[in-house]
Amino acid sequence: MTDRIAVIPGDGVGQEVVPAAVDVLEAVGNLEFVEVDAGDAVRERTGTALPAETRTAVLGADATLLGAVGETAADVVIPLRNAIDSFVNVRPARAVAGTDVLCPDLDLVILRENTEGVYAGHETRLSDDLSTLTRVSSTSAATRLAEFACEYARTHDVETLHVVHKANVMRETDGRFRDAVLAVAKENDVPTEEVLMDAFATHVCLTPETFELAVMPNLAGDVLSDLAAGLVGGLGVLPSANLGPGGGLFEPVHGSAPDIAGKGVANPAATILSAAMLLENLGYAEAATDVRVAVTGVLASGPHTPDMGGSASTRAVTDAILQEL
Ligand code: ATP
């Protein structure tokens, strides 16, 4: 049976990098694509950033490939993650051999809690002077994430699972997160080390080789994976997968990049590597490896887009990746 992929290019560079990734998917797999809209542009046209048709397409698909959403990201990405009950955002940050990056030794997978924390949407304007935010932290969400992390550690021969938090300050919420993750790891005999999230930011730069797999709350995962992106070549190369019982939503870590949108120079690697994660998740391990090898080959040898010091276009880099394939 052919797998059906919902495709949402979205805003800004999403319109450039998603067609590139679809070309790659078409080259390696027998997939059916359903293109739908979401984001700022569709809100301007229709008044809603996430049309019902898009939600239905995502729910009916075997997997979704999303480009980027601008100002309306919270109105699109969070509801879509919730729709598939995505409890984990997998963000691998791997330096590609032969590329000139800050941390050539970094090969880290960040597992970000995907449903709660400060992104749960509980903000209140109490007065002209004062706003508050309620942070959500449940044992059930941390446990589900930790079970995924332990399974990942087992299947990927990870020596140590780093548990990143700030429980020395946020004793109740991060304390709950830490306790739940450590309890699951202990049950599963997975060795762990705790790191405070601010210390993690320093250590990942100074001793990148000590980190393989790190599990952390939502905001920390968002921020620290952007840091990791900077260490391995920038946002143009970092893919991600939102996984849950309702399916997978695959998207680059980067946003809509309005500063370069429309110029045809966005790096397609992050989205194409997200497509490789999609293939792997659907069971096409060999095709996923082929895509990764092709992308890393081109990242090492060029052509390169301007974010990686080159002058090639999105199209030229995509064509080189297709050629490698
Ligand atoms: P968001 O809040 O959605 O993450 P943002 O505007 O803060 O959005 P990005 O859109 O990810 O962040 O852009 C941050 C920087 O990274 C910009 O300078 C942008 O040009 C650059 N960037 C993002 N994606 C790419 C890409 N695919 N190729 C090259 N540069 C990129």
PDB file of N, CA, C and O and ligand atoms in Angstrom, residues 13 17 68-70 73 222 226 235-237 252-261 265-271 305-307, ligand 1:
ATOM      1  N   VAL A  13      10.558  30.515   3.770  1.00  0.00           N
ATOM      2  CA  VAL A  13      11.400  29.524   3.087  1.00  0.00           C
ATOM      3  C   VAL A  13      10.762  28.142   3.022  1.00  0.00           C
ATOM      4  O   VAL A  13      11.226  27.296   2.261  1.00  0.00           O
ATOM      5  N   VAL A  17      11.931  25.114   0.581  1.00  0.00           N
ATOM      6  CA  VAL A  17      12.611  23.889   1.008  1.00  0.00           C
ATOM      7  C   VAL A  17      11.701  22.655   0.962  1.00  0.00           C
ATOM      8  O   VAL A  17      12.194  21.538   0.782  1.00  0.00           O
ATOM      9  N   ALA A  68       7.588  25.583   7.285  1.00  0.00           N
ATOM     10  CA  ALA A  68       7.740  26.545   8.375  1.00  0.00           C
ATOM     11  C   ALA A  68       6.508  27.429   8.403  1.00  0.00           C
ATOM     12  O   ALA A  68       5.838  27.616   7.392  1.00  0.00           O
ATOM     13  N   VAL A  69       6.240  27.954   9.594  1.00  0.00           N
ATOM     14  CA  VAL A  69       5.100  28.855   9.753  1.00  0.00           C
ATOM     15  C   VAL A  69       5.623  30.120  10.426  1.00  0.00           C
ATOM     16  O   VAL A  69       6.445  30.045  11.342  1.00  0.00           O
ATOM     17  N   GLY A  70       5.175  31.273   9.958  1.00  0.00           N
ATOM     18  CA  GLY A  70       5.682  32.542  10.485  1.00  0.00           C
ATOM     19  C   GLY A  70       5.065  32.918  11.818  1.00  0.00           C
ATOM     20  O   GLY A  70       5.145  32.177  12.799  1.00  0.00           O
ATOM     21  N   ALA A  73       2.812  30.501  14.032  1.00  0.00           N
ATOM     22  CA  ALA A  73       3.360  29.175  14.365  1.00  0.00           C
ATOM     23  C   ALA A  73       2.608  28.515  15.525  1.00  0.00           C
ATOM     24  O   ALA A  73       2.253  27.329  15.456  1.00  0.00           O
ATOM     25  N   ASP A 222      13.714  23.536  23.005  1.00  0.00           N
ATOM     26  CA  ASP A 222      13.625  24.478  21.887  1.00  0.00           C
ATOM     27  C   ASP A 222      14.901  25.312  21.803  1.00  0.00           C
ATOM     28  O   ASP A 222      15.547  25.422  20.754  1.00  0.00           O
ATOM     29  N   ASP A 226      18.509  24.875  19.232  1.00  0.00           N
ATOM     30  CA  ASP A 226      19.000  25.941  18.355  1.00  0.00           C
ATOM     31  C   ASP A 226      20.489  26.190  18.622  1.00  0.00           C
ATOM     32  O   ASP A 226      21.266  26.455  17.701  1.00  0.00           O
ATOM     33  N   LEU A 235      21.047  26.634  11.479  1.00  0.00           N
ATOM     34  CA  LEU A 235      19.678  26.113  11.445  1.00  0.00           C
ATOM     35  C   LEU A 235      19.343  25.436  10.122  1.00  0.00           C
ATOM     36  O   LEU A 235      18.398  24.659  10.052  1.00  0.00           O
ATOM     37  N   GLY A 236      20.111  25.720   9.106  1.00  0.00           N
ATOM     38  CA  GLY A 236      19.824  25.138   7.790  1.00  0.00           C
ATOM     39  C   GLY A 236      20.059  23.645   7.708  1.00  0.00           C
ATOM     40  O   GLY A 236      19.721  23.011   6.711  1.00  0.00           O
ATOM     41  N   VAL A 237      20.652  23.052   8.777  1.00  0.00           N
ATOM     42  CA  VAL A 237      20.970  21.621   8.693  1.00  0.00           C
ATOM     43  C   VAL A 237      20.292  20.756   9.751  1.00  0.00           C
ATOM     44  O   VAL A 237      20.540  19.562   9.808  1.00  0.00           O
ATOM     45  N   PRO A 252      11.809  20.970   9.693  1.00  0.00           N
ATOM     46  CA  PRO A 252      13.139  21.477  10.063  1.00  0.00           C
ATOM     47  C   PRO A 252      13.023  22.232  11.375  1.00  0.00           C
ATOM     48  O   PRO A 252      11.950  22.728  11.721  1.00  0.00           O
ATOM     49  N   VAL A 253      14.140  22.333  12.109  1.00  0.00           N
ATOM     50  CA  VAL A 253      14.122  23.089  13.368  1.00  0.00           C
ATOM     51  C   VAL A 253      13.947  24.588  13.083  1.00  0.00           C
ATOM     52  O   VAL A 253      13.380  25.313  13.882  1.00  0.00           O
ATOM     53  N   HIS A 254      14.395  25.011  11.904  1.00  0.00           N
ATOM     54  CA  HIS A 254      14.321  26.444  11.616  1.00  0.00           C
ATOM     55  C   HIS A 254      12.898  26.927  11.361  1.00  0.00           C
ATOM     56  O   HIS A 254      11.975  26.139  11.128  1.00  0.00           O
ATOM     57  N   GLY A 255      12.751  28.262  11.410  1.00  0.00           N
ATOM     58  CA  GLY A 255      11.458  28.876  11.146  1.00  0.00           C
ATOM     59  C   GLY A 255      11.349  29.330   9.701  1.00  0.00           C
ATOM     60  O   GLY A 255      12.039  28.791   8.811  1.00  0.00           O
ATOM     61  N   SER A 256      10.514  30.326   9.477  1.00  0.00           N
ATOM     62  CA  SER A 256      10.210  30.740   8.101  1.00  0.00           C
ATOM     63  C   SER A 256      11.293  31.634   7.488  1.00  0.00           C
ATOM     64  O   SER A 256      11.223  31.958   6.306  1.00  0.00           O
ATOM     65  N   ALA A 257      12.278  32.029   8.298  1.00  0.00           N
ATOM     66  CA  ALA A 257      13.435  32.811   7.827  1.00  0.00           C
ATOM     67  C   ALA A 257      13.035  33.950   6.885  1.00  0.00           C
ATOM     68  O   ALA A 257      13.465  33.990   5.728  1.00  0.00           O
ATOM     69  N   PRO A 258      12.230  34.902   7.381  1.00  0.00           N
ATOM     70  CA  PRO A 258      11.745  35.968   6.490  1.00  0.00           C
ATOM     71  C   PRO A 258      12.868  36.784   5.841  1.00  0.00           C
ATOM     72  O   PRO A 258      12.681  37.327   4.756  1.00  0.00           O
ATOM     73  N   ASP A 259      14.041  36.817   6.503  1.00  0.00           N
ATOM     74  CA  ASP A 259      15.158  37.604   5.946  1.00  0.00           C
ATOM     75  C   ASP A 259      15.684  37.059   4.616  1.00  0.00           C
ATOM     76  O   ASP A 259      16.238  37.799   3.809  1.00  0.00           O
ATOM     77  N   ILE A 260      15.516  35.750   4.385  1.00  0.00           N
ATOM     78  CA  ILE A 260      16.029  35.198   3.116  1.00  0.00           C
ATOM     79  C   ILE A 260      14.912  34.604   2.244  1.00  0.00           C
ATOM     80  O   ILE A 260      15.177  34.103   1.151  1.00  0.00           O
ATOM     81  N   ALA A 261      13.681  34.656   2.748  1.00  0.00           N
ATOM     82  CA  ALA A 261      12.566  34.035   2.000  1.00  0.00           C
ATOM     83  C   ALA A 261      12.387  34.691   0.640  1.00  0.00           C
ATOM     84  O   ALA A 261      12.534  35.906   0.499  1.00  0.00           O
ATOM     85  N   VAL A 265      17.658  30.932  -1.725  1.00  0.00           N
ATOM     86  CA  VAL A 265      18.979  30.554  -1.204  1.00  0.00           C
ATOM     87  C   VAL A 265      18.906  29.794   0.119  1.00  0.00           C
ATOM     88  O   VAL A 265      19.938  29.556   0.756  1.00  0.00           O
ATOM     89  N   ALA A 266      17.699  29.414   0.544  1.00  0.00           N
ATOM     90  CA  ALA A 266      17.579  28.676   1.813  1.00  0.00           C
ATOM     91  C   ALA A 266      18.245  27.314   1.674  1.00  0.00           C
ATOM     92  O   ALA A 266      18.162  26.668   0.619  1.00  0.00           O
ATOM     93  N   ASN A 267      18.885  26.892   2.741  1.00  0.00           N
ATOM     94  CA  ASN A 267      19.497  25.569   2.752  1.00  0.00           C
ATOM     95  C   ASN A 267      18.382  24.516   2.871  1.00  0.00           C
ATOM     96  O   ASN A 267      17.633  24.527   3.846  1.00  0.00           O
ATOM     97  N   PRO A 268      18.284  23.604   1.909  1.00  0.00           N
ATOM     98  CA  PRO A 268      17.204  22.596   1.984  1.00  0.00           C
ATOM     99  C   PRO A 268      17.561  21.405   2.863  1.00  0.00           C
ATOM    100  O   PRO A 268      16.726  20.524   3.081  1.00  0.00           O
ATOM    101  N   ALA A 269      18.812  21.364   3.394  1.00  0.00           N
ATOM    102  CA  ALA A 269      19.286  20.152   4.084  1.00  0.00           C
ATOM    103  C   ALA A 269      18.409  19.781   5.276  1.00  0.00           C
ATOM    104  O   ALA A 269      18.071  18.604   5.470  1.00  0.00           O
ATOM    105  N   ALA A 270      18.034  20.778   6.102  1.00  0.00           N
ATOM    106  CA  ALA A 270      17.255  20.467   7.305  1.00  0.00           C
ATOM    107  C   ALA A 270      15.929  19.791   6.942  1.00  0.00           C
ATOM    108  O   ALA A 270      15.500  18.841   7.607  1.00  0.00           O
ATOM    109  N   THR A 271      15.290  20.275   5.895  1.00  0.00           N
ATOM    110  CA  THR A 271      13.987  19.712   5.521  1.00  0.00           C
ATOM    111  C   THR A 271      14.167  18.349   4.851  1.00  0.00           C
ATOM    112  O   THR A 271      13.373  17.429   5.066  1.00  0.00           O
ATOM    113  N   THR A 305      24.834  26.462   0.099  1.00  0.00           N
ATOM    114  CA  THR A 305      24.038  27.709   0.137  1.00  0.00           C
ATOM    115  C   THR A 305      24.819  28.743   0.983  1.00  0.00           C
ATOM    116  O   THR A 305      25.758  28.374   1.697  1.00  0.00           O
ATOM    117  N   PRO A 306      24.423  30.028   0.921  1.00  0.00           N
ATOM    118  CA  PRO A 306      25.189  31.078   1.603  1.00  0.00           C
ATOM    119  C   PRO A 306      25.370  30.875   3.110  1.00  0.00           C
ATOM    120  O   PRO A 306      26.398  31.259   3.662  1.00  0.00           O
ATOM    121  N   ASP A 307      24.376  30.255   3.803  1.00  0.00           N
ATOM    122  CA  ASP A 307      24.532  30.035   5.254  1.00  0.00           C
ATOM    123  C   ASP A 307      25.719  29.144   5.557  1.00  0.00           C
ATOM    124  O   ASP A 307      26.247  29.156   6.666  1.00  0.00           O
TER     125      ASP A 307
HETATM  126  P1  ATP B   1      11.140  30.912  14.586  1.00  0.00           P
HETATM  127  O1  ATP B   1      10.778  31.743  15.748  1.00  0.00           O
HETATM  128  O2  ATP B   1       9.975  30.332  13.874  1.00  0.00           O
HETATM  129  O3  ATP B   1      12.209  29.887  14.870  1.00  0.00           O
HETATM  130  P2  ATP B   1      12.964  32.888  13.571  1.00  0.00           P
HETATM  131  O4  ATP B   1      12.744  33.974  12.568  1.00  0.00           O
HETATM  132  O5  ATP B   1      13.344  33.223  14.949  1.00  0.00           O
HETATM  133  O6  ATP B   1      11.723  31.912  13.500  1.00  0.00           O
HETATM  134  P3  ATP B   1      14.355  31.342  11.690  1.00  0.00           P
HETATM  135  O7  ATP B   1      13.276  31.626  10.737  1.00  0.00           O
HETATM  136  O8  ATP B   1      14.662  29.924  11.935  1.00  0.00           O
HETATM  137  O9  ATP B   1      14.098  31.964  13.081  1.00  0.00           O
HETATM  138  O10 ATP B   1      15.657  32.122  11.221  1.00  0.00           O
HETATM  139  C1  ATP B   1      16.764  32.360  12.093  1.00  0.00           C
HETATM  140  C2  ATP B   1      18.001  32.630  11.238  1.00  0.00           C
HETATM  141  O11 ATP B   1      18.423  31.415  10.614  1.00  0.00           O
HETATM  142  C3  ATP B   1      17.740  33.633  10.113  1.00  0.00           C
HETATM  143  O12 ATP B   1      18.864  34.464   9.946  1.00  0.00           O
HETATM  144  C4  ATP B   1      17.547  32.751   8.908  1.00  0.00           C
HETATM  145  O13 ATP B   1      17.919  33.360   7.695  1.00  0.00           O
HETATM  146  C5  ATP B   1      18.441  31.558   9.208  1.00  0.00           C
HETATM  147  N1  ATP B   1      17.887  30.352   8.580  1.00  0.00           N
HETATM  148  C6  ATP B   1      16.778  29.698   8.972  1.00  0.00           C
HETATM  149  N2  ATP B   1      16.529  28.683   8.161  1.00  0.00           N
HETATM  150  C7  ATP B   1      17.473  28.686   7.215  1.00  0.00           C
HETATM  151  C8  ATP B   1      17.742  27.881   6.067  1.00  0.00           C
HETATM  152  N3  ATP B   1      16.972  26.827   5.715  1.00  0.00           N
HETATM  153  N4  ATP B   1      18.816  28.178   5.314  1.00  0.00           N
HETATM  154  C9  ATP B   1      19.609  29.208   5.638  1.00  0.00           C
HETATM  155  N5  ATP B   1      19.419  30.013   6.691  1.00  0.00           N
HETATM  156  C10 ATP B   1      18.359  29.760   7.479  1.00  0.00           C
END
